[in-house]
Amino acid sequence: MRIGLLQFAPQPGAVRTNLDRIAHALANARTDLIVLPELCTTGYLFASRSELARLAEPVPAGPTCEAMAALSRDSNTAIVWGMPELSDTGRRGQPAGTCIFNSAVMVTPQGRFHTYRKAHLFLDEKDLFDPGDSPFPVFDLGSVKIGALVCFDHFFPEAARSLALRGAQIICHPSNLVLEYAHTNTITRATENRVFWILANRTGSETLGDKRLAFNGRSQIIAPDGRLLGCAGPDSEETIISEIDPAEALDKKVTPRNDLFLDRRTDLYSA
Ligand code: ACM
């Protein structure tokens, strides 16, 4: 299976331009699964929730999903990307109303859509987005199980563990990283769950009033034993691709007598 990522600097607010750029970059990628950064069609900083609402779209009914579905079909690859998701159904267990989630969406060449809504919101995202309401879903891509997390979720081992326990073999991780922890945390998350991990980060910076965020690139593909299979530079637009056997992620053994799932002591774990 050929898995990959695209690292680039999205242009804030320019959805059509970003989609064209993604289409151009993916034209010759020849992957089965490719992961793009968090909020990669809109950029990251928003002046207000109403500005964010203008850029958010329903999934899968909006023009971004339509463009991604066409791209997925034409390039014969599943695509996972981050976008603001507009939902007027309300959050689970709450009255109907407009919600905006920081979502990772997957579309397959057959046009099937799956969505994960970021559970752990970072910094000022808490003023803009609604926190995710889905219990870490796992998606089928042929016979391979795919999980998705978004950026800051890497800090919560329970999120990756939940996906791995549900059978995820590859964790797709669209990100807009500004702190320095994720590049090492994701190696640990991949190793402790024995899964493949695709960290698709962005580059460049965004300024809004007195806020300035610099995104630190270095996107990476990690093997279940923690080896880096591919790694991008800190500020380059790059496509990284690796050929993997996803079945490797089904073996949770680290020694002949230690299986990381079977050896868990859930009888001792509690708050
Ligand atoms: C982040 O969660 N975008 C840092």
PDB file of C-alpha atoms and ligand atoms in Angstrom:
ATOM      1  CA  MET A   1       0.000   0.000   0.000  1.00  0.00           C
ATOM      2  CA  ARG A   2       1.352   3.449  -0.923  1.00  0.00           C
ATOM      3  CA  ILE A   3       0.627   6.029   1.762  1.00  0.00           C
ATOM      4  CA  GLY A   4       1.614   9.671   1.653  1.00  0.00           C
ATOM      5  CA  LEU A   5       1.218  13.208   2.853  1.00  0.00           C
ATOM      6  CA  LEU A   6       1.255  16.664   1.341  1.00  0.00           C
ATOM      7  CA  GLN A   7       2.858  19.455   3.371  1.00  0.00           C
ATOM      8  CA  PHE A   8       2.229  23.025   2.238  1.00  0.00           C
ATOM      9  CA  ALA A   9       1.218  26.504   3.426  1.00  0.00           C
ATOM     10  CA  PRO A  10      -2.498  27.114   2.708  1.00  0.00           C
ATOM     11  CA  GLN A  11      -3.517  30.637   1.746  1.00  0.00           C
ATOM     12  CA  PRO A  12      -5.904  32.033   4.408  1.00  0.00           C
ATOM     13  CA  GLY A  13      -9.512  32.292   3.235  1.00  0.00           C
ATOM     14  CA  ALA A  14      -8.722  31.189  -0.347  1.00  0.00           C
ATOM     15  CA  VAL A  15     -10.546  27.861  -0.572  1.00  0.00           C
ATOM     16  CA  ARG A  16     -10.556  27.612  -4.392  1.00  0.00           C
ATOM     17  CA  THR A  17      -6.853  28.496  -4.634  1.00  0.00           C
ATOM     18  CA  ASN A  18      -5.955  25.924  -1.978  1.00  0.00           C
ATOM     19  CA  LEU A  19      -8.033  23.231  -3.690  1.00  0.00           C
ATOM     20  CA  ASP A  20      -6.308  23.959  -7.021  1.00  0.00           C
ATOM     21  CA  ARG A  21      -2.922  23.733  -5.361  1.00  0.00           C
ATOM     22  CA  ILE A  22      -3.818  20.409  -3.743  1.00  0.00           C
ATOM     23  CA  ALA A  23      -5.082  19.055  -7.088  1.00  0.00           C
ATOM     24  CA  HIS A  24      -1.845  20.100  -8.787  1.00  0.00           C
ATOM     25  CA  ALA A  25       0.307  18.487  -6.069  1.00  0.00           C
ATOM     26  CA  LEU A  26      -1.667  15.226  -6.083  1.00  0.00           C
ATOM     27  CA  ALA A  27      -1.759  14.864  -9.866  1.00  0.00           C
ATOM     28  CA  ASN A  28       1.339  12.628  -9.992  1.00  0.00           C
ATOM     29  CA  ALA A  29       1.412  11.266  -6.433  1.00  0.00           C
ATOM     30  CA  ARG A  30       0.108   7.734  -7.222  1.00  0.00           C
ATOM     31  CA  THR A  31      -0.885   6.804  -3.661  1.00  0.00           C
ATOM     32  CA  ASP A  32      -3.632   4.678  -2.136  1.00  0.00           C
ATOM     33  CA  LEU A  33      -4.044   7.067   0.798  1.00  0.00           C
ATOM     34  CA  ILE A  34      -2.790  10.634   1.160  1.00  0.00           C
ATOM     35  CA  VAL A  35      -3.150  12.973   4.128  1.00  0.00           C
ATOM     36  CA  LEU A  36      -3.268  16.780   4.014  1.00  0.00           C
ATOM     37  CA  PRO A  37      -2.914  19.303   6.881  1.00  0.00           C
ATOM     38  CA  GLU A  38      -5.583  20.497   9.330  1.00  0.00           C
ATOM     39  CA  LEU A  39      -7.877  23.263   7.956  1.00  0.00           C
ATOM     40  CA  CYS A  40      -5.909  23.033   4.717  1.00  0.00           C
ATOM     41  CA  THR A  41      -8.548  24.643   2.508  1.00  0.00           C
ATOM     42  CA  THR A  42      -9.242  27.694   4.690  1.00  0.00           C
ATOM     43  CA  GLY A  43      -6.120  28.468   6.741  1.00  0.00           C
ATOM     44  CA  TYR A  44      -6.063  28.467  10.532  1.00  0.00           C
ATOM     45  CA  LEU A  45      -6.770  31.931  12.013  1.00  0.00           C
ATOM     46  CA  PHE A  46     -10.301  33.386  11.997  1.00  0.00           C
ATOM     47  CA  ALA A  47     -11.292  36.806  13.316  1.00  0.00           C
ATOM     48  CA  SER A  48     -14.579  35.539  14.708  1.00  0.00           C
ATOM     49  CA  ARG A  49     -16.965  32.615  14.709  1.00  0.00           C
ATOM     50  CA  SER A  50     -19.033  34.365  12.049  1.00  0.00           C
ATOM     51  CA  GLU A  51     -15.988  34.625   9.764  1.00  0.00           C
ATOM     52  CA  LEU A  52     -15.319  30.930  10.397  1.00  0.00           C
ATOM     53  CA  ALA A  53     -18.993  30.160   9.657  1.00  0.00           C
ATOM     54  CA  ARG A  54     -18.633  31.821   6.237  1.00  0.00           C
ATOM     55  CA  LEU A  55     -15.826  29.381   5.350  1.00  0.00           C
ATOM     56  CA  ALA A  56     -17.282  26.268   7.005  1.00  0.00           C
ATOM     57  CA  GLU A  57     -19.164  23.785   4.817  1.00  0.00           C
ATOM     58  CA  PRO A  58     -21.417  20.807   5.366  1.00  0.00           C
ATOM     59  CA  VAL A  59     -19.919  17.333   4.893  1.00  0.00           C
ATOM     60  CA  PRO A  60     -20.358  15.808   2.359  1.00  0.00           C
ATOM     61  CA  ALA A  61     -22.795  18.265   0.742  1.00  0.00           C
ATOM     62  CA  GLY A  62     -20.431  21.242   0.269  1.00  0.00           C
ATOM     63  CA  PRO A  63     -18.230  22.296  -2.663  1.00  0.00           C
ATOM     64  CA  THR A  64     -14.989  21.296  -0.889  1.00  0.00           C
ATOM     65  CA  CYS A  65     -16.169  17.703  -0.471  1.00  0.00           C
ATOM     66  CA  GLU A  66     -17.359  17.710  -4.084  1.00  0.00           C
ATOM     67  CA  ALA A  67     -13.914  18.854  -5.281  1.00  0.00           C
ATOM     68  CA  MET A  68     -12.114  16.340  -3.054  1.00  0.00           C
ATOM     69  CA  ALA A  69     -14.362  13.491  -4.244  1.00  0.00           C
ATOM     70  CA  ALA A  70     -13.521  14.330  -7.872  1.00  0.00           C
ATOM     71  CA  LEU A  71      -9.823  14.515  -7.040  1.00  0.00           C
ATOM     72  CA  SER A  72      -9.975  11.199  -5.172  1.00  0.00           C
ATOM     73  CA  ARG A  73     -11.754   9.512  -8.080  1.00  0.00           C
ATOM     74  CA  ASP A  74      -9.435  10.990 -10.739  1.00  0.00           C
ATOM     75  CA  SER A  75      -6.220  10.172  -8.868  1.00  0.00           C
ATOM     76  CA  ASN A  76      -7.543   6.848  -7.499  1.00  0.00           C
ATOM     77  CA  THR A  77      -6.453   7.618  -3.941  1.00  0.00           C
ATOM     78  CA  ALA A  78      -8.293   8.042  -0.681  1.00  0.00           C
ATOM     79  CA  ILE A  79      -7.738  11.563   0.678  1.00  0.00           C
ATOM     80  CA  VAL A  80      -7.855  12.661   4.322  1.00  0.00           C
ATOM     81  CA  TRP A  81      -7.886  16.398   4.909  1.00  0.00           C
ATOM     82  CA  GLY A  82      -8.820  18.962   7.549  1.00  0.00           C
ATOM     83  CA  MET A  83     -11.648  21.475   7.075  1.00  0.00           C
ATOM     84  CA  PRO A  84     -14.209  23.420   9.143  1.00  0.00           C
ATOM     85  CA  GLU A  85     -17.420  21.380   9.120  1.00  0.00           C
ATOM     86  CA  LEU A  86     -20.760  23.144   9.374  1.00  0.00           C
ATOM     87  CA  SER A  87     -23.450  21.003  10.938  1.00  0.00           C
ATOM     88  CA  ASP A  88     -26.961  22.170  11.696  1.00  0.00           C
ATOM     89  CA  THR A  89     -27.916  18.982  13.490  1.00  0.00           C
ATOM     90  CA  GLY A  90     -26.404  20.098  16.798  1.00  0.00           C
ATOM     91  CA  ARG A  91     -24.079  18.136  19.010  1.00  0.00           C
ATOM     92  CA  ARG A  92     -24.992  14.642  20.124  1.00  0.00           C
ATOM     93  CA  GLY A  93     -27.388  14.812  23.075  1.00  0.00           C
ATOM     94  CA  GLN A  94     -27.995  18.547  22.677  1.00  0.00           C
ATOM     95  CA  PRO A  95     -30.760  20.561  21.005  1.00  0.00           C
ATOM     96  CA  ALA A  96     -30.448  21.244  17.269  1.00  0.00           C
ATOM     97  CA  GLY A  97     -28.432  24.337  16.346  1.00  0.00           C
ATOM     98  CA  THR A  98     -25.515  25.304  14.174  1.00  0.00           C
ATOM     99  CA  CYS A  99     -22.236  23.696  15.144  1.00  0.00           C
ATOM    100  CA  ILE A 100     -18.818  24.149  13.560  1.00  0.00           C
ATOM    101  CA  PHE A 101     -16.335  21.326  14.028  1.00  0.00           C
ATOM    102  CA  ASN A 102     -12.625  21.216  13.232  1.00  0.00           C
ATOM    103  CA  SER A 103     -12.918  18.002  11.238  1.00  0.00           C
ATOM    104  CA  ALA A 104     -10.798  15.456   9.417  1.00  0.00           C
ATOM    105  CA  VAL A 105     -12.682  14.075   6.427  1.00  0.00           C
ATOM    106  CA  MET A 106     -11.798  11.000   4.381  1.00  0.00           C
ATOM    107  CA  VAL A 107     -13.130  10.376   0.882  1.00  0.00           C
ATOM    108  CA  THR A 108     -12.464   7.214  -1.118  1.00  0.00           C
ATOM    109  CA  PRO A 109     -12.254   6.900  -4.921  1.00  0.00           C
ATOM    110  CA  GLN A 110     -15.688   5.222  -4.741  1.00  0.00           C
ATOM    111  CA  GLY A 111     -17.074   8.437  -3.197  1.00  0.00           C
ATOM    112  CA  ARG A 112     -17.561   7.202   0.374  1.00  0.00           C
ATOM    113  CA  PHE A 113     -17.118   9.856   3.073  1.00  0.00           C
ATOM    114  CA  HIS A 114     -16.109   9.506   6.727  1.00  0.00           C
ATOM    115  CA  THR A 115     -15.675  12.264   9.297  1.00  0.00           C
ATOM    116  CA  TYR A 116     -13.846  12.714  12.586  1.00  0.00           C
ATOM    117  CA  ARG A 117     -14.495  15.888  14.616  1.00  0.00           C
ATOM    118  CA  LYS A 118     -11.503  17.147  16.650  1.00  0.00           C
ATOM    119  CA  ALA A 119     -12.056  16.274  20.290  1.00  0.00           C
ATOM    120  CA  HIS A 120      -9.298  18.297  21.975  1.00  0.00           C
ATOM    121  CA  LEU A 121      -9.445  21.931  20.887  1.00  0.00           C
ATOM    122  CA  PHE A 122      -6.218  23.966  21.078  1.00  0.00           C
ATOM    123  CA  LEU A 123      -5.936  27.459  22.565  1.00  0.00           C
ATOM    124  CA  ASP A 124      -8.310  29.967  20.846  1.00  0.00           C
ATOM    125  CA  GLU A 125      -9.990  27.193  18.843  1.00  0.00           C
ATOM    126  CA  LYS A 126     -12.070  26.923  22.021  1.00  0.00           C
ATOM    127  CA  ASP A 127     -13.704  30.287  21.143  1.00  0.00           C
ATOM    128  CA  LEU A 128     -14.475  29.272  17.567  1.00  0.00           C
ATOM    129  CA  PHE A 129     -15.203  25.576  17.215  1.00  0.00           C
ATOM    130  CA  ASP A 130     -17.479  23.101  18.920  1.00  0.00           C
ATOM    131  CA  PRO A 131     -15.616  20.162  20.475  1.00  0.00           C
ATOM    132  CA  GLY A 132     -15.987  16.837  18.670  1.00  0.00           C
ATOM    133  CA  ASP A 133     -18.801  14.512  19.600  1.00  0.00           C
ATOM    134  CA  SER A 134     -17.730  11.290  17.878  1.00  0.00           C
ATOM    135  CA  PRO A 135     -16.059   8.516  19.878  1.00  0.00           C
ATOM    136  CA  PHE A 136     -12.929   8.116  17.700  1.00  0.00           C
ATOM    137  CA  PRO A 137     -14.358   6.365  14.621  1.00  0.00           C
ATOM    138  CA  VAL A 138     -12.447   3.842  12.527  1.00  0.00           C
ATOM    139  CA  PHE A 139     -13.012   3.806   8.759  1.00  0.00           C
ATOM    140  CA  ASP A 140     -12.645   0.950   6.250  1.00  0.00           C
ATOM    141  CA  LEU A 141     -10.395   1.487   3.256  1.00  0.00           C
ATOM    142  CA  GLY A 142     -10.720  -1.854   1.477  1.00  0.00           C
ATOM    143  CA  SER A 143      -9.541  -4.331   4.111  1.00  0.00           C
ATOM    144  CA  VAL A 144      -7.438  -1.716   5.974  1.00  0.00           C
ATOM    145  CA  LYS A 145      -8.744   0.123   9.048  1.00  0.00           C
ATOM    146  CA  ILE A 146      -8.037   3.847   9.145  1.00  0.00           C
ATOM    147  CA  GLY A 147      -8.268   6.208  12.126  1.00  0.00           C
ATOM    148  CA  ALA A 148      -8.009   9.999  12.181  1.00  0.00           C
ATOM    149  CA  LEU A 149      -6.948  12.517  14.815  1.00  0.00           C
ATOM    150  CA  VAL A 150      -6.457  16.268  14.432  1.00  0.00           C
ATOM    151  CA  CYS A 151      -3.337  18.073  15.650  1.00  0.00           C
ATOM    152  CA  PHE A 152      -3.523  18.680  19.435  1.00  0.00           C
ATOM    153  CA  ASP A 153      -5.223  15.285  19.914  1.00  0.00           C
ATOM    154  CA  HIS A 154      -1.679  13.836  19.913  1.00  0.00           C
ATOM    155  CA  PHE A 155      -1.277  15.016  23.517  1.00  0.00           C
ATOM    156  CA  PHE A 156      -4.004  12.649  24.718  1.00  0.00           C
ATOM    157  CA  PRO A 157      -2.774   9.035  24.596  1.00  0.00           C
ATOM    158  CA  GLU A 158      -6.345   7.829  25.139  1.00  0.00           C
ATOM    159  CA  ALA A 159      -7.351   9.145  21.694  1.00  0.00           C
ATOM    160  CA  ALA A 160      -4.775   7.118  19.751  1.00  0.00           C
ATOM    161  CA  ARG A 161      -5.304   4.133  22.076  1.00  0.00           C
ATOM    162  CA  SER A 162      -9.062   4.217  21.427  1.00  0.00           C
ATOM    163  CA  LEU A 163      -8.445   4.117  17.674  1.00  0.00           C
ATOM    164  CA  ALA A 164      -5.876   1.326  17.968  1.00  0.00           C
ATOM    165  CA  LEU A 165      -8.117  -0.773  20.232  1.00  0.00           C
ATOM    166  CA  ARG A 166     -10.872  -0.381  17.631  1.00  0.00           C
ATOM    167  CA  GLY A 167      -8.515  -1.826  15.035  1.00  0.00           C
ATOM    168  CA  ALA A 168      -6.993   1.232  13.330  1.00  0.00           C
ATOM    169  CA  GLN A 169      -3.831   0.200  11.458  1.00  0.00           C
ATOM    170  CA  ILE A 170      -2.984   3.638  10.069  1.00  0.00           C
ATOM    171  CA  ILE A 171      -3.632   6.852  12.007  1.00  0.00           C
ATOM    172  CA  CYS A 172      -3.995   9.918   9.787  1.00  0.00           C
ATOM    173  CA  HIS A 173      -3.120  13.120  11.607  1.00  0.00           C
ATOM    174  CA  PRO A 174      -3.859  16.415   9.808  1.00  0.00           C
ATOM    175  CA  SER A 175      -2.105  19.131  11.823  1.00  0.00           C
ATOM    176  CA  ASN A 176      -1.251  22.825  12.095  1.00  0.00           C
ATOM    177  CA  LEU A 177       1.522  22.530  14.683  1.00  0.00           C
ATOM    178  CA  VAL A 178       2.960  25.525  16.474  1.00  0.00           C
ATOM    179  CA  LEU A 179       4.506  23.724  19.487  1.00  0.00           C
ATOM    180  CA  GLU A 180       7.470  21.368  19.390  1.00  0.00           C
ATOM    181  CA  TYR A 181       5.986  18.278  21.061  1.00  0.00           C
ATOM    182  CA  ALA A 182       4.112  16.468  18.313  1.00  0.00           C
ATOM    183  CA  HIS A 183       7.050  15.191  16.281  1.00  0.00           C
ATOM    184  CA  THR A 184       8.244  13.106  19.237  1.00  0.00           C
ATOM    185  CA  ASN A 185       4.796  12.432  20.756  1.00  0.00           C
ATOM    186  CA  THR A 186       3.567  10.867  17.518  1.00  0.00           C
ATOM    187  CA  ILE A 187       6.571   8.497  17.408  1.00  0.00           C
ATOM    188  CA  THR A 188       5.604   7.396  20.923  1.00  0.00           C
ATOM    189  CA  ARG A 189       1.893   7.099  20.026  1.00  0.00           C
ATOM    190  CA  ALA A 190       2.791   4.972  16.962  1.00  0.00           C
ATOM    191  CA  THR A 191       5.170   2.798  18.990  1.00  0.00           C
ATOM    192  CA  GLU A 192       2.929   2.214  22.004  1.00  0.00           C
ATOM    193  CA  ASN A 193       0.022   1.225  19.720  1.00  0.00           C
ATOM    194  CA  ARG A 194       2.101  -0.490  16.996  1.00  0.00           C
ATOM    195  CA  VAL A 195       0.341   1.458  14.217  1.00  0.00           C
ATOM    196  CA  PHE A 196       1.452   3.403  11.154  1.00  0.00           C
ATOM    197  CA  TRP A 197       1.132   7.155  11.629  1.00  0.00           C
ATOM    198  CA  ILE A 198       0.891   9.899   9.005  1.00  0.00           C
ATOM    199  CA  LEU A 199       1.498  13.336  10.524  1.00  0.00           C
ATOM    200  CA  ALA A 200       0.621  15.890   7.827  1.00  0.00           C
ATOM    201  CA  ASN A 201       1.645  19.290   9.142  1.00  0.00           C
ATOM    202  CA  ARG A 202       1.653  22.669   7.402  1.00  0.00           C
ATOM    203  CA  THR A 203       4.309  25.319   6.922  1.00  0.00           C
ATOM    204  CA  GLY A 204       4.298  29.123   6.726  1.00  0.00           C
ATOM    205  CA  SER A 205       2.752  31.573   9.151  1.00  0.00           C
ATOM    206  CA  GLU A 206      -0.484  33.495   9.677  1.00  0.00           C
ATOM    207  CA  THR A 207      -1.028  36.904  11.261  1.00  0.00           C
ATOM    208  CA  LEU A 208      -4.314  38.304  12.512  1.00  0.00           C
ATOM    209  CA  GLY A 209      -4.189  41.557  14.519  1.00  0.00           C
ATOM    210  CA  ASP A 210      -1.557  41.012  17.199  1.00  0.00           C
ATOM    211  CA  LYS A 211      -1.654  37.217  16.790  1.00  0.00           C
ATOM    212  CA  ARG A 212       1.073  35.545  14.753  1.00  0.00           C
ATOM    213  CA  LEU A 213       1.446  31.797  14.458  1.00  0.00           C
ATOM    214  CA  ALA A 214       4.391  30.055  12.748  1.00  0.00           C
ATOM    215  CA  PHE A 215       3.763  26.451  11.702  1.00  0.00           C
ATOM    216  CA  ASN A 216       6.707  24.110  11.943  1.00  0.00           C
ATOM    217  CA  GLY A 217       6.423  21.533   9.130  1.00  0.00           C
ATOM    218  CA  ARG A 218       8.566  18.374   9.481  1.00  0.00           C
ATOM    219  CA  SER A 219       5.633  16.152   8.542  1.00  0.00           C
ATOM    220  CA  GLN A 220       6.429  12.486   8.971  1.00  0.00           C
ATOM    221  CA  ILE A 221       5.357   8.927   8.244  1.00  0.00           C
ATOM    222  CA  ILE A 222       6.103   6.569  11.134  1.00  0.00           C
ATOM    223  CA  ALA A 223       6.227   2.755  11.200  1.00  0.00           C
ATOM    224  CA  PRO A 224       4.715   0.686  14.064  1.00  0.00           C
ATOM    225  CA  ASP A 225       8.211   0.226  15.532  1.00  0.00           C
ATOM    226  CA  GLY A 226       8.811   3.996  15.580  1.00  0.00           C
ATOM    227  CA  ARG A 227      11.054   4.169  12.494  1.00  0.00           C
ATOM    228  CA  LEU A 228      10.656   7.296  10.380  1.00  0.00           C
ATOM    229  CA  LEU A 229       9.724   6.121   6.890  1.00  0.00           C
ATOM    230  CA  GLY A 230       9.723   9.654   5.499  1.00  0.00           C
ATOM    231  CA  CYS A 231      10.151  13.163   6.810  1.00  0.00           C
ATOM    232  CA  ALA A 232       9.628  16.627   5.273  1.00  0.00           C
ATOM    233  CA  GLY A 233      11.634  19.789   5.873  1.00  0.00           C
ATOM    234  CA  PRO A 234      10.591  22.601   8.250  1.00  0.00           C
ATOM    235  CA  ASP A 235       9.317  25.029   5.603  1.00  0.00           C
ATOM    236  CA  SER A 236       9.115  23.280   2.215  1.00  0.00           C
ATOM    237  CA  GLU A 237       6.093  22.258   0.173  1.00  0.00           C
ATOM    238  CA  GLU A 238       6.614  18.506  -0.144  1.00  0.00           C
ATOM    239  CA  THR A 239       4.900  15.253  -0.936  1.00  0.00           C
ATOM    240  CA  ILE A 240       6.266  12.290   1.044  1.00  0.00           C
ATOM    241  CA  ILE A 241       5.284   8.737   0.064  1.00  0.00           C
ATOM    242  CA  SER A 242       6.068   5.345   1.628  1.00  0.00           C
ATOM    243  CA  GLU A 243       5.267   1.814   0.570  1.00  0.00           C
ATOM    244  CA  ILE A 244       3.997  -0.158   3.566  1.00  0.00           C
ATOM    245  CA  ASP A 245       2.395  -3.448   4.510  1.00  0.00           C
ATOM    246  CA  PRO A 246      -0.539  -2.407   6.752  1.00  0.00           C
ATOM    247  CA  ALA A 247      -0.718  -5.982   8.127  1.00  0.00           C
ATOM    248  CA  GLU A 248       2.392  -5.145  10.187  1.00  0.00           C
ATOM    249  CA  ALA A 249       0.113  -3.042  12.397  1.00  0.00           C
ATOM    250  CA  LEU A 250      -1.929  -6.106  13.329  1.00  0.00           C
ATOM    251  CA  ASP A 251       1.007  -7.584  15.288  1.00  0.00           C
ATOM    252  CA  LYS A 252       1.156  -5.954  18.729  1.00  0.00           C
ATOM    253  CA  LYS A 253       4.125  -8.023  19.967  1.00  0.00           C
ATOM    254  CA  VAL A 254       7.317  -6.236  21.069  1.00  0.00           C
ATOM    255  CA  THR A 255       8.975  -9.439  22.319  1.00  0.00           C
ATOM    256  CA  PRO A 256       7.893 -13.065  21.855  1.00  0.00           C
ATOM    257  CA  ARG A 257       6.241 -12.800  25.290  1.00  0.00           C
ATOM    258  CA  ASN A 258       4.940  -9.225  25.229  1.00  0.00           C
ATOM    259  CA  ASP A 259       1.850  -8.192  23.317  1.00  0.00           C
ATOM    260  CA  LEU A 260       1.090  -4.518  23.974  1.00  0.00           C
ATOM    261  CA  PHE A 261      -2.657  -5.082  23.906  1.00  0.00           C
ATOM    262  CA  LEU A 262      -2.874  -8.469  25.661  1.00  0.00           C
ATOM    263  CA  ASP A 263      -0.458  -7.346  28.419  1.00  0.00           C
ATOM    264  CA  ARG A 264      -2.494  -4.275  29.352  1.00  0.00           C
ATOM    265  CA  ARG A 265      -3.467  -4.240  33.039  1.00  0.00           C
ATOM    266  CA  THR A 266      -6.869  -2.628  32.787  1.00  0.00           C
ATOM    267  CA  ASP A 267      -7.591  -3.952  36.277  1.00  0.00           C
ATOM    268  CA  LEU A 268      -4.992  -1.494  37.604  1.00  0.00           C
ATOM    269  CA  TYR A 269      -5.763   1.523  35.421  1.00  0.00           C
ATOM    270  CA  SER A 270      -8.120   4.131  36.837  1.00  0.00           C
ATOM    271  CA  ALA A 271      -8.079   7.797  37.757  1.00  0.00           C
TER     272      ALA A 271
HETATM  273  C1  ACM B   1      -3.369  22.591  16.943  1.00  0.00           C
HETATM  274  O1  ACM B   1      -4.111  21.777  17.517  1.00  0.00           O
HETATM  275  N1  ACM B   1      -3.715  23.116  15.773  1.00  0.00           N
HETATM  276  C2  ACM B   1      -2.091  22.979  17.529  1.00  0.00           C
END
